[in-house]
Short mmCIF file of C-alpha atoms in Angstrom, two decimals:
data_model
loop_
_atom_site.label_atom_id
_atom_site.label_comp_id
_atom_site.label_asym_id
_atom_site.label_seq_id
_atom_site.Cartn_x
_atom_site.Cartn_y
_atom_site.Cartn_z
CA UNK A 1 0.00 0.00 0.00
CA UNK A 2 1.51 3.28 -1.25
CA UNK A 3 1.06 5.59 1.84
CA UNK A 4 2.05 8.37 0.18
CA UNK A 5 -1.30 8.75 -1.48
CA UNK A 6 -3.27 8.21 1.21
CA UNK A 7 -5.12 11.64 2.69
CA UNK A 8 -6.71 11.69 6.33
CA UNK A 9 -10.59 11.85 6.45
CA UNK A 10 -11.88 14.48 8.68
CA UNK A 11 -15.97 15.25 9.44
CA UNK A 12 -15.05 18.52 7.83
CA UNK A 13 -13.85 16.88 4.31
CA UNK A 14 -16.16 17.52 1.38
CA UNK A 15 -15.54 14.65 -1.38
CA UNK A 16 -14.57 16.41 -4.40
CA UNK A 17 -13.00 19.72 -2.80
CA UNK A 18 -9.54 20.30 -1.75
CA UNK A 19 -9.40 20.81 1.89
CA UNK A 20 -8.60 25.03 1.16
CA UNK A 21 -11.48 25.04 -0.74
CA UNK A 22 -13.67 24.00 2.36
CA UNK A 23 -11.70 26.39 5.05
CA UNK A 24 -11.92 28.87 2.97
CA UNK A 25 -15.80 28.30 2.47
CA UNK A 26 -15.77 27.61 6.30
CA UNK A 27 -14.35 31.48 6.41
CA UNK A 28 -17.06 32.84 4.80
CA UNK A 29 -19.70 31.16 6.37
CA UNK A 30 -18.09 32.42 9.48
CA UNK A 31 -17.99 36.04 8.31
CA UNK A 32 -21.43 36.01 7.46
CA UNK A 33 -22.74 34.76 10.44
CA UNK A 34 -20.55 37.69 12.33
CA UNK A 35 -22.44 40.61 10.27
CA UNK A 36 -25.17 41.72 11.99
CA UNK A 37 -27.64 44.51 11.25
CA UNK A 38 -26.83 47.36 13.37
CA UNK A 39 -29.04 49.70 11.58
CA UNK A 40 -31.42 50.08 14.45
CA UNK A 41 -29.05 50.69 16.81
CA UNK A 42 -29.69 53.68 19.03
CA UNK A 43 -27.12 54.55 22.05
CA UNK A 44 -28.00 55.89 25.21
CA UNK A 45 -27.35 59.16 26.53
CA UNK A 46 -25.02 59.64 28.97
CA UNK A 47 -26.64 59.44 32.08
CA UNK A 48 -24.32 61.34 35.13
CA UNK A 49 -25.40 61.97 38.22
CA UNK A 50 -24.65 64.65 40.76
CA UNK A 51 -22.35 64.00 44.33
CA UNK A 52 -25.20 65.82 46.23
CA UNK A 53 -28.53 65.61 44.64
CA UNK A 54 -30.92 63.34 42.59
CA UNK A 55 -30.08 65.62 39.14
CA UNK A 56 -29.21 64.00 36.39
CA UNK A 57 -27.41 65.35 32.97
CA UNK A 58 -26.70 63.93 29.55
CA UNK A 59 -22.93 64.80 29.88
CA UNK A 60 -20.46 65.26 32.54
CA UNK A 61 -19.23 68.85 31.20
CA UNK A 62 -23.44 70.00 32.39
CA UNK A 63 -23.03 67.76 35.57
CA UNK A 64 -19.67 70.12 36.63
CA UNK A 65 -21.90 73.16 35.69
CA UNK A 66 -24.62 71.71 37.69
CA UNK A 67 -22.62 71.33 40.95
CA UNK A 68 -20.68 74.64 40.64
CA UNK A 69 -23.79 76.47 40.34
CA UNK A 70 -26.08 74.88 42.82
CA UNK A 71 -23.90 73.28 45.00
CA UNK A 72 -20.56 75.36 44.80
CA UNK A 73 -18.49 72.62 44.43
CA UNK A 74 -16.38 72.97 41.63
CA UNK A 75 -14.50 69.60 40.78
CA UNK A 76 -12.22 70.69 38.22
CA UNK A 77 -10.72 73.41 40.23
CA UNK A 78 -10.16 70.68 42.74
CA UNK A 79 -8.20 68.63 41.00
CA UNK A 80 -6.05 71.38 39.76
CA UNK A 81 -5.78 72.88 43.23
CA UNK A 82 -4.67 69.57 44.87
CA UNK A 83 -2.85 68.02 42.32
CA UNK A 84 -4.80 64.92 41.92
CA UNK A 85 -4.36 62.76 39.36
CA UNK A 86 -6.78 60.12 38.34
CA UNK A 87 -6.96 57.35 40.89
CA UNK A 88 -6.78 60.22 44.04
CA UNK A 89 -10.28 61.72 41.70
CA UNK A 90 -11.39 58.26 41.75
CA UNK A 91 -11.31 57.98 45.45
CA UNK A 92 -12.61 61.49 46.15
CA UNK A 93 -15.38 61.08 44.04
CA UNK A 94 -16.29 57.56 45.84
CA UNK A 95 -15.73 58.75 49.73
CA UNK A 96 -18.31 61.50 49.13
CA UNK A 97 -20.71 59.17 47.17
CA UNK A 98 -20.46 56.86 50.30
CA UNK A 99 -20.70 60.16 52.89
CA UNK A 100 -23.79 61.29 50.82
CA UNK A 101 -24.79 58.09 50.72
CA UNK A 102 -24.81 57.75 54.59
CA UNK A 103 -26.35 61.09 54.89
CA UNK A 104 -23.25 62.34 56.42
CA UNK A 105 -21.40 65.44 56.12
CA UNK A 106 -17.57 64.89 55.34
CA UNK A 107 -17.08 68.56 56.99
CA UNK A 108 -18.02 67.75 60.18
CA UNK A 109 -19.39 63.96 60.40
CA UNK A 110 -22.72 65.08 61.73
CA UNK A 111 -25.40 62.80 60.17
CA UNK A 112 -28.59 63.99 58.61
CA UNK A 113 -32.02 61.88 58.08
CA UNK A 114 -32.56 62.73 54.48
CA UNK A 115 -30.00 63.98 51.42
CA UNK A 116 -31.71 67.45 51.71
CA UNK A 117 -31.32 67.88 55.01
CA UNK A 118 -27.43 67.05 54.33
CA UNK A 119 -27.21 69.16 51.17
CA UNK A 120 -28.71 72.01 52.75
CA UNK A 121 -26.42 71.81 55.69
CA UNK A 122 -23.40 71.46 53.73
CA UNK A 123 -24.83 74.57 51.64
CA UNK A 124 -25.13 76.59 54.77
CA UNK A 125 -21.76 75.77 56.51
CA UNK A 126 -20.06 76.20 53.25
CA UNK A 127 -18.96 72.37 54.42
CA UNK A 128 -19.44 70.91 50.95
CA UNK A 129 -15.87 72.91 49.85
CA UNK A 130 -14.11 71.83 53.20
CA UNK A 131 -12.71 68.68 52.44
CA UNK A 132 -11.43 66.62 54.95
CA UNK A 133 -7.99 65.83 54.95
CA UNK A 134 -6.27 63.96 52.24
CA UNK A 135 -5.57 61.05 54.89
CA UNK A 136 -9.07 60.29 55.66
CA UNK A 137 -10.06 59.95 51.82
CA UNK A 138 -6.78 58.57 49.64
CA UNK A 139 -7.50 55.50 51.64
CA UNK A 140 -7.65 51.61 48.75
CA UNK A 141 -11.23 51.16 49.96
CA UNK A 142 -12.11 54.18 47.94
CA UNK A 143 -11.36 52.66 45.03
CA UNK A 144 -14.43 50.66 44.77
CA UNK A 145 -17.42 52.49 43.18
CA UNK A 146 -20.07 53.67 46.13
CA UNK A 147 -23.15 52.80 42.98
CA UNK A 148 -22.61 50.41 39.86
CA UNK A 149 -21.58 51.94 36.82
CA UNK A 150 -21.25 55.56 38.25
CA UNK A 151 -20.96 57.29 35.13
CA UNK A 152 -19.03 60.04 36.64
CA UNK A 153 -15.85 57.94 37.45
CA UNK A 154 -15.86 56.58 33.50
CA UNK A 155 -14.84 60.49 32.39
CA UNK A 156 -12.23 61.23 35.18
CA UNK A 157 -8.72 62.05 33.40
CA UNK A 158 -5.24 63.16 34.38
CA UNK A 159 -4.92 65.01 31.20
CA UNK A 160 -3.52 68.13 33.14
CA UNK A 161 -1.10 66.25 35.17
CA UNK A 162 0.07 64.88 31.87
CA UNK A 163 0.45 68.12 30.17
CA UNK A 164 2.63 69.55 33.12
CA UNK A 165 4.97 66.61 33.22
CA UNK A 166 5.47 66.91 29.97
CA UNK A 167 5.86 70.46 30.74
CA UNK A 168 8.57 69.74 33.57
CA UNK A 169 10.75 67.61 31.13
CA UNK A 170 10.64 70.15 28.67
CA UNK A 171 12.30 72.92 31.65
CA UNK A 172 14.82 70.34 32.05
CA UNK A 173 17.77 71.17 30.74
CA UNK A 174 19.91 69.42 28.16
CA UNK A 175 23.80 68.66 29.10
CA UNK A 176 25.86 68.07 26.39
CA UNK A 177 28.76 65.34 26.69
CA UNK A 178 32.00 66.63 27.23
CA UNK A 179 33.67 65.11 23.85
CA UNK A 180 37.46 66.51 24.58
CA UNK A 181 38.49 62.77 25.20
CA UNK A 182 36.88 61.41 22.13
CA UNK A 183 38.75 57.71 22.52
CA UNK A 184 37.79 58.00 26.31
CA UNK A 185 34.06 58.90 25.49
CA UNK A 186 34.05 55.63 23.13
CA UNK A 187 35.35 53.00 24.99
CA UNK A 188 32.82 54.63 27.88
CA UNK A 189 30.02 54.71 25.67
CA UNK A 190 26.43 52.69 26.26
CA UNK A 191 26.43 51.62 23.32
CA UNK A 192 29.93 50.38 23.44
CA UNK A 193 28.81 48.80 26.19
CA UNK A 194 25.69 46.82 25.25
CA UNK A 195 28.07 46.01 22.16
CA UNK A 196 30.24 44.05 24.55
CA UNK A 197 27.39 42.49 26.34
CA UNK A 198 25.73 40.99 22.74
CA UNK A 199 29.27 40.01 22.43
CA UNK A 200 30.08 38.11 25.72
CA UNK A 201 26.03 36.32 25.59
CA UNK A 202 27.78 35.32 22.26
CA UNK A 203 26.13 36.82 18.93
CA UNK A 204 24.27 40.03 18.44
CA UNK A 205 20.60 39.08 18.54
CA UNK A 206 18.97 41.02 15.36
#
């Protein structure tokens, strides 16, 4: 028997058709079955809520408006003013979800029976922009969310911290080698260096 001609027999194997005939009819099948109709498709708004009341807005950008005009807390400034960057927002934002939650104020712990009886003390005693201090909040158990999918945590961003350290590398200043000792500054060199190291593991790896 001449084993050379003889071809394995799988459930996929169509008599008649090579087997890239049938994988690539198995491909199409596949991508066929993976396109949907999307047409009716319609997303949701954004749905954010506020850190002190029931209000709700369609975006986070009307949500900061929101709480700097009724509430006089202004979030951005916040951040900017302590230097947070996005996991210290994260936690902030979640100790006074769980405070409001509780019906406590974070200003001076006293606890409230109803949300408007806290908001409206915390409006009063100008309490709601006395944050506590940074001890009492940066704490890990912040990091978990107060309410599922709080829509306010999904838009948080470091963007400014990121703009000022690239800012702060750009003020550093640039020190040029001192190249007097040019035969000194080669055999010194990194990459002379790393050279020696491929060399010594044994052959450059490409």
């Amino acid at each position: 028997m001449n084993l050379a001609v003889v071809e394995e027999f799988t459930p996929e194997r169509e008599f008649g058709k090579s087997w890239e005939e049938v994988q690539s009819e198995d491909d199409r099948e596949l991508l066929d079955n993976q396109e949907e109709d999307w047409s009716d498709w319609e997303e949701h708004p954004v749905c954010a809520v506020c850190l002190f009341c029931e209000k709700q807005t369609d975006t986070t950008e009307k949500l900061y408006v929101h709480m700097e005009e009724a509430h006089g807390f202004d979030l951005l400034k916040i951040k900017s003013d302590y230097g947070l960057n996005f996991y210290q927002q994260v936690k902030l934002v979640n100790f006074i979800r769980r405070e409001v939650h509780q019906c406590r104020c974070y200003g001076c712990q006293n606890k409230f029976q109803s949300k408007k009886e806290l908001t409206s003390h915390m409006g009063e005693t100008k309490h709601i922009t006395f944050l506590p201090a940074r001890s009492i909040w940066d704490q890990p158990q912040y990091y978990f969310p107060t309410y599922e999918n709080d829509t306010l945590l999904c838009t948080l961003s470091d963007s400014d911290d990121e703009s000022m350290a690239g800012k702060r590398k750009e003020d550093v200043p640039v020190i040029s080698e001192d190249i007097s000792n040019i035969e000194a500054l080669k055999q010194s060199s990194v990459l002379n260096q790393l050279l020696r190291e491929e060399m010594n593991n044994g052959e450059p790896r490409c």
